[in-house]
PDB file of C-alpha atoms in Angstrom:
ATOM      1  CA  MET A 245     -53.513 -45.852-113.150  1.00 47.00           C
ATOM      2  CA  ILE A 246     -50.791 -43.473-114.348  1.00 49.00           C
ATOM      3  CA  LYS A 247     -52.072 -43.778-117.969  1.00 52.00           C
ATOM      4  CA  PHE A 248     -55.582 -42.967-116.769  1.00 49.00           C
ATOM      5  CA  PHE A 249     -54.489 -39.698-115.121  1.00 48.00           C
ATOM      6  CA  ARG A 250     -52.345 -38.787-118.134  1.00 55.00           C
ATOM      7  CA  LYS A 251     -55.334 -39.118-120.488  1.00 56.00           C
ATOM      8  CA  ILE A 252     -57.435 -36.846-118.278  1.00 51.00           C
ATOM      9  CA  ARG A 253     -54.720 -34.197-118.300  1.00 52.00           C
ATOM     10  CA  GLN A 254     -54.314 -34.371-122.082  1.00 54.00           C
ATOM     11  CA  LYS A 255     -58.078 -34.104-122.620  1.00 54.00           C
ATOM     12  CA  LEU A 256     -58.390 -31.034-120.420  1.00 47.00           C
ATOM     13  CA  LEU A 257     -55.466 -29.347-122.192  1.00 47.00           C
ATOM     14  CA  SER A 258     -56.808 -30.183-125.659  1.00 55.00           C
ATOM     15  CA  GLU A 259     -60.200 -28.671-124.744  1.00 53.00           C
ATOM     16  CA  ASN A 260     -58.487 -25.489-123.458  1.00 51.00           C
ATOM     17  CA  LYS A 261     -60.022 -26.030-120.021  1.00 51.00           C
ATOM     18  CA  PHE A 262     -56.964 -24.672-118.242  1.00 49.00           C
ATOM     19  CA  SER A 263     -58.719 -23.715-115.006  1.00 55.00           C
ATOM     20  CA  LYS A 264     -60.146 -27.209-114.656  1.00 54.00           C
ATOM     21  CA  TYR A 265     -56.713 -28.639-115.537  1.00 46.00           C
ATOM     22  CA  LEU A 266     -55.112 -26.515-112.824  1.00 54.00           C
ATOM     23  CA  ILE A 267     -57.655 -27.688-110.238  1.00 58.00           C
ATOM     24  CA  TYR A 268     -57.117 -31.252-111.362  1.00 49.00           C
ATOM     25  CA  ALA A 269     -53.319 -30.910-111.170  1.00 57.00           C
ATOM     26  CA  ILE A 270     -53.552 -29.512-107.637  1.00 62.00           C
ATOM     27  CA  GLY A 271     -55.849 -32.360-106.675  1.00 60.00           C
ATOM     28  CA  GLU A 272     -53.397 -34.857-108.120  1.00 61.00           C
ATOM     29  CA  ILE A 273     -50.551 -33.296-106.106  1.00 64.00           C
ATOM     30  CA  VAL A 274     -52.671 -33.462-102.959  1.00 63.00           C
ATOM     31  CA  LEU A 275     -53.365 -37.143-103.603  1.00 65.00           C
ATOM     32  CA  VAL A 276     -49.638 -37.801-104.045  1.00 66.00           C
ATOM     33  CA  VAL A 277     -48.823 -35.953-100.800  1.00 70.00           C
ATOM     34  CA  ILE A 278     -51.540 -37.858 -98.932  1.00 76.00           C
ATOM     35  CA  GLY A 279     -50.135 -41.118-100.305  1.00 73.00           C
ATOM     36  CA  ILE A 280     -46.628 -40.193 -99.146  1.00 78.00           C
ATOM     37  CA  LEU A 281     -47.902 -39.241 -95.685  1.00 77.00           C
ATOM     38  CA  ILE A 282     -49.801 -42.522 -95.392  1.00 77.00           C
ATOM     39  CA  ALA A 283     -46.696 -44.453 -96.466  1.00 70.00           C
ATOM     40  CA  LEU A 284     -44.580 -42.593 -93.904  1.00 76.00           C
ATOM     41  CA  GLN A 285     -47.158 -43.250 -91.179  1.00 77.00           C
ATOM     42  CA  ILE A 286     -47.249 -46.946 -92.020  1.00 72.00           C
ATOM     43  CA  ASN A 287     -43.443 -47.022 -91.962  1.00 71.00           C
ATOM     44  CA  ASN A 288     -43.443 -45.274 -88.563  1.00 75.00           C
ATOM     45  CA  TRP A 289     -45.962 -47.789 -87.224  1.00 78.00           C
ATOM     46  CA  ASN A 290     -43.794 -50.646 -88.465  1.00 75.00           C
ATOM     47  CA  GLU A 291     -40.650 -49.143 -86.931  1.00 70.00           C
ATOM     48  CA  GLU A 292     -42.466 -48.531 -83.647  1.00 74.00           C
ATOM     49  CA  ARG A 293     -43.774 -52.101 -83.651  1.00 79.00           C
ATOM     50  CA  LYS A 294     -40.252 -53.442 -84.276  1.00 76.00           C
ATOM     51  CA  ALA A 295     -38.855 -51.205 -81.501  1.00 74.00           C
ATOM     52  CA  ASN A 296     -41.531 -52.489 -79.102  1.00 83.00           C
ATOM     53  CA  LEU A 297     -40.687 -56.075 -79.985  1.00 85.00           C
ATOM     54  CA  ARG A 298     -36.972 -55.399 -79.443  1.00 87.00           C
ATOM     55  CA  GLU A 299     -37.734 -53.757 -76.092  1.00 87.00           C
ATOM     56  CA  GLN A 300     -39.906 -56.665 -74.974  1.00 90.00           C
ATOM     57  CA  SER A 301     -37.162 -59.095 -76.020  1.00 90.00           C
ATOM     58  CA  LEU A 302     -34.640 -57.005 -74.058  1.00 91.00           C
ATOM     59  CA  TYR A 303     -36.901 -57.073 -70.988  1.00 93.00           C
ATOM     60  CA  GLN A 304     -37.190 -60.851 -71.215  1.00 93.00           C
ATOM     61  CA  ASN A 305     -33.418 -61.243 -71.609  1.00 92.00           C
ATOM     62  CA  ILE A 306     -32.768 -58.993 -68.597  1.00 94.00           C
ATOM     63  CA  LEU A 307     -35.269 -60.993 -66.543  1.00 94.00           C
ATOM     64  CA  THR A 308     -33.465 -64.237 -67.434  1.00 93.00           C
ATOM     65  CA  ASP A 309     -30.072 -62.724 -66.634  1.00 93.00           C
ATOM     66  CA  LEU A 310     -31.365 -61.354 -63.326  1.00 94.00           C
ATOM     67  CA  GLU A 311     -32.301 -64.906 -62.345  1.00 93.00           C
ATOM     68  CA  ASN A 312     -28.805 -66.116 -63.247  1.00 92.00           C
ATOM     69  CA  GLU A 313     -27.220 -63.201 -61.398  1.00 93.00           C
ATOM     70  CA  ASP A 314     -29.240 -63.902 -58.269  1.00 93.00           C
ATOM     71  CA  VAL A 315     -27.814 -67.432 -58.206  1.00 93.00           C
ATOM     72  CA  ARG A 316     -24.320 -65.917 -58.135  1.00 92.00           C
ATOM     73  CA  LEU A 317     -25.256 -63.293 -55.565  1.00 94.00           C
ATOM     74  CA  ASN A 318     -26.852 -65.913 -53.319  1.00 94.00           C
ATOM     75  CA  SER A 319     -23.653 -67.942 -53.559  1.00 93.00           C
ATOM     76  CA  ALA A 320     -21.547 -64.867 -52.701  1.00 94.00           C
ATOM     77  CA  LEU A 321     -23.881 -64.058 -49.805  1.00 95.00           C
ATOM     78  CA  GLY A 322     -23.560 -67.614 -48.520  1.00 93.00           C
ATOM     79  CA  GLN A 323     -19.773 -67.355 -48.688  1.00 92.00           C
ATOM     80  CA  TYR A 324     -19.750 -64.112 -46.735  1.00 95.00           C
ATOM     81  CA  LYS A 325     -22.032 -65.626 -44.099  1.00 94.00           C
ATOM     82  CA  GLN A 326     -19.683 -68.610 -43.918  1.00 91.00           C
ATOM     83  CA  HIS A 327     -16.829 -66.183 -43.295  1.00 93.00           C
ATOM     84  CA  SER A 328     -18.851 -64.392 -40.635  1.00 93.00           C
ATOM     85  CA  ASP A 329     -19.727 -67.667 -38.875  1.00 91.00           C
ATOM     86  CA  ALA A 330     -16.042 -68.599 -38.879  1.00 90.00           C
ATOM     87  CA  TYR A 331     -15.001 -65.275 -37.334  1.00 92.00           C
ATOM     88  CA  TYR A 332     -17.532 -65.674 -34.536  1.00 92.00           C
ATOM     89  CA  GLN A 333     -16.395 -69.259 -33.940  1.00 89.00           C
ATOM     90  CA  ILE A 334     -12.762 -68.153 -33.811  1.00 90.00           C
ATOM     91  CA  TYR A 335     -13.524 -65.242 -31.494  1.00 90.00           C
ATOM     92  CA  TYR A 336     -15.421 -67.459 -29.047  1.00 90.00           C
ATOM     93  CA  GLU A 337     -12.556 -69.939 -29.152  1.00 87.00           C
ATOM     94  CA  THR A 338     -10.067 -67.205 -28.258  1.00 84.00           C
ATOM     95  CA  ILE A 339     -12.096 -66.241 -25.169  1.00 83.00           C
ATOM     96  CA  GLY A 340     -12.653 -69.860 -24.130  1.00 83.00           C
ATOM     97  CA  LYS A 341     -16.388 -70.073 -24.939  1.00 84.00           C
ATOM     98  CA  ALA A 342     -16.094 -72.531 -27.845  1.00 81.00           C
ATOM     99  CA  ASN A 343     -13.881 -75.423 -28.885  1.00 80.00           C
ATOM    100  CA  TYR A 344     -12.184 -76.009 -32.229  1.00 71.00           C
ATOM    101  CA  ASP A 345     -13.873 -78.779 -34.218  1.00 66.00           C
ATOM    102  CA  SER A 346     -11.159 -80.602 -36.155  1.00 60.00           C
ATOM    103  CA  THR A 347     -13.643 -83.202 -37.487  1.00 53.00           C
ATOM    104  CA  SER A 348     -15.753 -80.736 -39.473  1.00 54.00           C
ATOM    105  CA  ASN A 349     -16.079 -81.485 -43.203  1.00 45.00           C
ATOM    106  CA  LYS A 350     -16.572 -77.805 -44.040  1.00 49.00           C
ATOM    107  CA  LEU A 351     -13.855 -75.440 -45.214  1.00 51.00           C
ATOM    108  CA  ASP A 352     -11.530 -75.236 -42.246  1.00 65.00           C
ATOM    109  CA  THR A 353     -12.508 -72.394 -39.927  1.00 77.00           C
ATOM    110  CA  TYR A 354      -8.988 -71.000 -39.698  1.00 85.00           C
ATOM    111  CA  ASN A 355      -8.066 -71.463 -43.346  1.00 84.00           C
ATOM    112  CA  ILE A 356     -11.012 -69.256 -44.285  1.00 86.00           C
ATOM    113  CA  LEU A 357      -9.216 -66.330 -42.655  1.00 90.00           C
ATOM    114  CA  ARG A 358      -7.095 -65.828 -45.748  1.00 87.00           C
ATOM    115  CA  TRP A 359      -9.495 -66.779 -48.586  1.00 87.00           C
ATOM    116  CA  HIS A 360     -11.074 -64.139 -50.837  1.00 87.00           C
ATOM    117  CA  ASN A 361     -14.518 -63.728 -52.392  1.00 85.00           C
ATOM    118  CA  VAL A 362     -14.728 -63.409 -56.182  1.00 82.00           C
ATOM    119  CA  PHE A 363     -17.884 -62.861 -58.269  1.00 78.00           C
ATOM    120  CA  ASP A 364     -19.231 -60.656 -61.052  1.00 79.00           C
ATOM    121  CA  PHE A 365     -22.487 -59.119 -62.309  1.00 83.00           C
ATOM    122  CA  VAL A 366     -24.349 -60.480 -65.319  1.00 81.00           C
ATOM    123  CA  VAL A 367     -26.925 -57.834 -66.198  1.00 85.00           C
ATOM    124  CA  THR A 368     -24.846 -54.647 -66.201  1.00 84.00           C
ATOM    125  CA  ILE A 369     -21.934 -56.236 -68.066  1.00 82.00           C
ATOM    126  CA  LYS A 370     -24.212 -57.757 -70.702  1.00 85.00           C
ATOM    127  CA  HIS A 371     -26.819 -55.016 -71.175  1.00 85.00           C
ATOM    128  CA  LYS A 372     -25.131 -51.712 -70.363  1.00 80.00           C
ATOM    129  CA  ASN A 373     -25.115 -50.759 -74.073  1.00 83.00           C
ATOM    130  CA  ASN A 374     -28.839 -51.535 -74.503  1.00 82.00           C
ATOM    131  CA  ILE A 375     -30.241 -49.177 -71.877  1.00 81.00           C
ATOM    132  CA  SER A 376     -30.949 -46.570 -74.595  1.00 81.00           C
ATOM    133  CA  GLU A 377     -33.575 -48.919 -76.084  1.00 83.00           C
ATOM    134  CA  ILE A 378     -35.673 -48.817 -72.899  1.00 89.00           C
ATOM    135  CA  THR A 379     -38.539 -46.304 -72.905  1.00 88.00           C
ATOM    136  CA  ASN A 380     -39.929 -46.964 -69.425  1.00 91.00           C
ATOM    137  CA  ASN A 381     -38.511 -44.253 -67.137  1.00 92.00           C
ATOM    138  CA  LYS A 382     -39.153 -46.288 -63.985  1.00 93.00           C
ATOM    139  CA  ILE A 383     -37.127 -49.231 -65.298  1.00 93.00           C
ATOM    140  CA  ILE A 384     -34.319 -46.908 -66.405  1.00 92.00           C
ATOM    141  CA  GLU A 385     -34.265 -45.369 -62.913  1.00 93.00           C
ATOM    142  CA  LEU A 386     -34.163 -48.802 -61.255  1.00 94.00           C
ATOM    143  CA  LEU A 387     -31.323 -49.966 -63.518  1.00 93.00           C
ATOM    144  CA  ASN A 388     -29.321 -46.830 -62.697  1.00 91.00           C
ATOM    145  CA  GLU A 389     -29.911 -47.470 -58.989  1.00 94.00           C
ATOM    146  CA  LYS A 390     -28.737 -51.049 -59.554  1.00 93.00           C
ATOM    147  CA  VAL A 391     -25.438 -49.737 -60.958  1.00 91.00           C
ATOM    148  CA  ASP A 392     -24.981 -47.651 -57.787  1.00 93.00           C
ATOM    149  CA  SER A 393     -25.726 -50.699 -55.618  1.00 94.00           C
ATOM    150  CA  GLU A 394     -23.232 -52.773 -57.596  1.00 94.00           C
ATOM    151  CA  SER A 395     -20.596 -50.104 -57.032  1.00 93.00           C
ATOM    152  CA  ASN A 396     -21.115 -50.420 -53.260  1.00 95.00           C
ATOM    153  CA  VAL A 397     -20.900 -54.222 -53.457  1.00 95.00           C
ATOM    154  CA  LEU A 398     -17.693 -54.093 -55.478  1.00 94.00           C
ATOM    155  CA  GLN A 399     -16.133 -51.573 -53.106  1.00 95.00           C
ATOM    156  CA  ALA A 400     -17.078 -53.642 -50.055  1.00 96.00           C
ATOM    157  CA  ASN A 401     -15.711 -56.794 -51.693  1.00 95.00           C
ATOM    158  CA  GLN A 402     -12.502 -55.031 -52.720  1.00 95.00           C
ATOM    159  CA  ASN A 403     -11.989 -53.712 -49.172  1.00 96.00           C
ATOM    160  CA  PHE A 404     -12.586 -57.211 -47.805  1.00 96.00           C
ATOM    161  CA  ASN A 405     -10.083 -58.829 -50.195  1.00 95.00           C
ATOM    162  CA  ASP A 406      -7.501 -56.050 -49.761  1.00 96.00           C
ATOM    163  CA  PHE A 407      -7.662 -56.484 -45.996  1.00 96.00           C
ATOM    164  CA  LYS A 408      -6.818 -60.161 -46.440  1.00 95.00           C
ATOM    165  CA  ASP A 409      -3.837 -59.343 -48.685  1.00 95.00           C
ATOM    166  CA  GLU A 410      -2.513 -56.298 -46.886  1.00 96.00           C
ATOM    167  CA  ILE A 411      -3.176 -57.115 -43.221  1.00 96.00           C
ATOM    168  CA  ILE A 412      -3.956 -60.772 -42.548  1.00 95.00           C
ATOM    169  CA  ILE A 413      -1.414 -62.518 -44.761  1.00 94.00           C
ATOM    170  CA  PRO A 414       1.495 -60.282 -43.600  1.00 95.00           C
ATOM    171  CA  PHE A 415       0.271 -60.843 -40.011  1.00 96.00           C
ATOM    172  CA  PHE A 416       0.372 -64.618 -40.496  1.00 94.00           C
ATOM    173  CA  ILE A 417       3.865 -64.458 -41.965  1.00 94.00           C
ATOM    174  CA  ARG A 418       5.175 -62.054 -39.330  1.00 95.00           C
ATOM    175  CA  HIS A 419       3.923 -64.184 -36.433  1.00 94.00           C
ATOM    176  CA  ARG A 420       4.739 -67.560 -38.045  1.00 93.00           C
ATOM    177  CA  ILE A 421       1.108 -68.690 -38.112  1.00 92.00           C
ATOM    178  CA  TYR A 422       1.544 -71.001 -41.111  1.00 91.00           C
ATOM    179  CA  ASP A 423       2.478 -74.629 -40.491  1.00 88.00           C
ATOM    180  CA  SER A 424       4.796 -75.080 -43.497  1.00 88.00           C
ATOM    181  CA  LYS A 425       5.086 -78.833 -42.983  1.00 86.00           C
ATOM    182  CA  LYS A 426       1.317 -79.337 -43.295  1.00 82.00           C
ATOM    183  CA  ALA A 427       1.086 -76.929 -46.229  1.00 81.00           C
ATOM    184  CA  PHE A 428       3.602 -78.938 -48.208  1.00 86.00           C
ATOM    185  CA  GLN A 429       1.927 -82.231 -47.349  1.00 82.00           C
ATOM    186  CA  SER A 430      -0.931 -81.426 -49.710  1.00 76.00           C
ATOM    187  CA  GLU A 431      -0.904 -82.736 -53.280  1.00 78.00           C
ATOM    188  CA  LYS A 432       1.656 -81.031 -55.467  1.00 79.00           C
ATOM    189  CA  TYR A 433       0.319 -78.578 -58.108  1.00 79.00           C
ATOM    190  CA  LYS A 434      -3.231 -78.869 -56.724  1.00 75.00           C
ATOM    191  CA  PHE A 435      -4.989 -75.892 -55.158  1.00 70.00           C
ATOM    192  CA  ASN A 436      -8.231 -77.399 -53.836  1.00 66.00           C
ATOM    193  CA  PRO A 437      -6.606 -79.778 -51.299  1.00 64.00           C
ATOM    194  CA  LEU A 438      -5.227 -76.695 -49.562  1.00 64.00           C
ATOM    195  CA  LEU A 439      -8.800 -75.734 -48.651  1.00 63.00           C
ATOM    196  CA  ASP A 440      -9.186 -78.844 -46.509  1.00 65.00           C
ATOM    197  CA  ASN A 441      -5.636 -79.006 -45.204  1.00 70.00           C
ATOM    198  CA  ASN A 442      -5.455 -76.991 -42.000  1.00 77.00           C
ATOM    199  CA  PHE A 443      -2.018 -75.403 -42.196  1.00 83.00           C
ATOM    200  CA  ILE A 444      -2.969 -72.534 -39.856  1.00 87.00           C
ATOM    201  CA  ARG A 445      -1.489 -72.993 -36.364  1.00 88.00           C
ATOM    202  CA  ASN A 446      -4.600 -71.878 -34.501  1.00 86.00           C
ATOM    203  CA  ASN A 447      -2.941 -72.348 -31.109  1.00 86.00           C
ATOM    204  CA  ARG A 448      -0.375 -69.776 -32.164  1.00 89.00           C
ATOM    205  CA  LEU A 449      -3.192 -67.267 -32.789  1.00 88.00           C
ATOM    206  CA  LYS A 450      -4.295 -67.745 -29.198  1.00 84.00           C
ATOM    207  CA  SER A 451      -0.855 -67.200 -27.708  1.00 87.00           C
ATOM    208  CA  GLN A 452      -0.357 -64.166 -25.508  1.00 83.00           C
ATOM    209  CA  ASP A 453       2.011 -62.288 -27.828  1.00 87.00           C
ATOM    210  CA  VAL A 454      -0.375 -62.597 -30.788  1.00 91.00           C
ATOM    211  CA  SER A 455      -3.936 -62.773 -29.460  1.00 90.00           C
ATOM    212  CA  ALA A 456      -4.413 -59.055 -28.674  1.00 91.00           C
ATOM    213  CA  GLU A 457      -3.547 -57.989 -32.228  1.00 94.00           C
ATOM    214  CA  PHE A 458      -5.513 -60.904 -33.681  1.00 94.00           C
ATOM    215  CA  ASP A 459      -8.640 -59.879 -31.745  1.00 93.00           C
ATOM    216  CA  GLN A 460      -8.472 -56.453 -33.394  1.00 95.00           C
ATOM    217  CA  ILE A 461      -8.152 -58.125 -36.790  1.00 95.00           C
ATOM    218  CA  LEU A 462     -11.273 -60.177 -36.055  1.00 95.00           C
ATOM    219  CA  VAL A 463     -13.185 -56.985 -35.204  1.00 96.00           C
ATOM    220  CA  GLU A 464     -12.212 -55.434 -38.538  1.00 97.00           C
ATOM    221  CA  LEU A 465     -13.127 -58.629 -40.381  1.00 96.00           C
ATOM    222  CA  LYS A 466     -16.540 -58.614 -38.726  1.00 96.00           C
ATOM    223  CA  ILE A 467     -17.122 -55.002 -39.823  1.00 97.00           C
ATOM    224  CA  LYS A 468     -16.021 -55.569 -43.410  1.00 97.00           C
ATOM    225  CA  THR A 469     -17.959 -58.813 -43.749  1.00 96.00           C
ATOM    226  CA  SER A 470     -21.139 -57.307 -42.278  1.00 97.00           C
ATOM    227  CA  TRP A 471     -20.921 -54.368 -44.683  1.00 97.00           C
ATOM    228  CA  ALA A 472     -20.372 -56.693 -47.655  1.00 96.00           C
ATOM    229  CA  ILE A 473     -23.429 -58.734 -46.631  1.00 97.00           C
ATOM    230  CA  GLU A 474     -25.483 -55.543 -46.276  1.00 97.00           C
ATOM    231  CA  THR A 475     -24.530 -54.278 -49.757  1.00 97.00           C
ATOM    232  CA  LEU A 476     -25.263 -57.659 -51.336  1.00 96.00           C
ATOM    233  CA  GLU A 477     -28.680 -57.859 -49.711  1.00 97.00           C
ATOM    234  CA  ARG A 478     -29.489 -54.322 -50.918  1.00 96.00           C
ATOM    235  CA  LEU A 479     -28.476 -55.264 -54.451  1.00 96.00           C
ATOM    236  CA  MET A 480     -30.606 -58.411 -54.341  1.00 96.00           C
ATOM    237  CA  ARG A 481     -33.605 -56.359 -53.197  1.00 96.00           C
ATOM    238  CA  LYS A 482     -32.989 -53.952 -56.075  1.00 96.00           C
ATOM    239  CA  ASN A 483     -32.838 -56.872 -58.501  1.00 96.00           C
ATOM    240  CA  ASN A 484     -36.212 -58.047 -57.211  1.00 96.00           C
ATOM    241  CA  GLU A 485     -37.680 -54.579 -57.822  1.00 96.00           C
ATOM    242  CA  ILE A 486     -36.355 -54.591 -61.387  1.00 96.00           C
ATOM    243  CA  SER A 487     -37.709 -58.089 -62.023  1.00 95.00           C
ATOM    244  CA  GLU A 488     -41.148 -57.052 -60.778  1.00 95.00           C
ATOM    245  CA  ALA A 489     -41.156 -53.891 -62.921  1.00 95.00           C
ATOM    246  CA  LEU A 490     -40.063 -55.799 -66.025  1.00 94.00           C
ATOM    247  CA  SER A 491     -42.694 -58.501 -65.483  1.00 93.00           C
ATOM    248  CA  ASN A 492     -45.429 -55.885 -65.064  1.00 91.00           C
ATOM    249  CA  GLU A 493     -44.320 -54.108 -68.230  1.00 88.00           C
ATOM    250  CA  LEU A 494     -44.327 -57.349 -70.239  1.00 88.00           C
ATOM    251  CA  ASN A 495     -47.767 -58.303 -68.939  1.00 86.00           C
ATOM    252  CA  GLU A 496     -49.195 -54.935 -69.993  1.00 77.00           C
ATOM    253  CA  LYS A 497     -47.994 -55.254 -73.614  1.00 62.00           C
TER     254      LYS A 497
END
């Protein structure tokens, strides 16, 4: 093809047809420019197609991770509700409207007073650096709202755990609530047996010199647990919104 154009140019020059040569040369330049523009457009289409594929893959990965995260959040929610049930049981015991069930196979009601909740988030940790690849403004907005919801959950969980460390445990030590003999009867070096070994002297919590302060602690535990449950449920609703938006976007492409 290049030889063909070169022969045309040489023929026009040899016949002193300069004006025709000039028109031809301009036409050749235009053809080259058009070819470059077409090549650039094709390259842009390919890059856009690759970006769309990456975005769709990202959406699918986020959807999968949202499912995994919801399993963890449901577990955390169940733990908080278990705490809340225990606090109500304990409160009704202290006012004589319920009896302590020592035969229960669940985590001991009184031991749960000092245990913490620990969990993490999958999606934000894993995909926070990929948000820039998302082009859907609605999904970006929902993910940003999710980060805000997670911040509330983490703060509520931190307040809950700090209260256990800073108030409840010192309270137990100060008022000699622990039954040291029972605590040291559990298997050496093993943590899990402590969960089932009731080393909390619940009768001591109901004694006159302790019960008034303990009732106030139960009130604060109820507040902190209720707020933690509320923030978790909000986050789970937000996750559902994101999942729905991602599914709709994938179905449209």
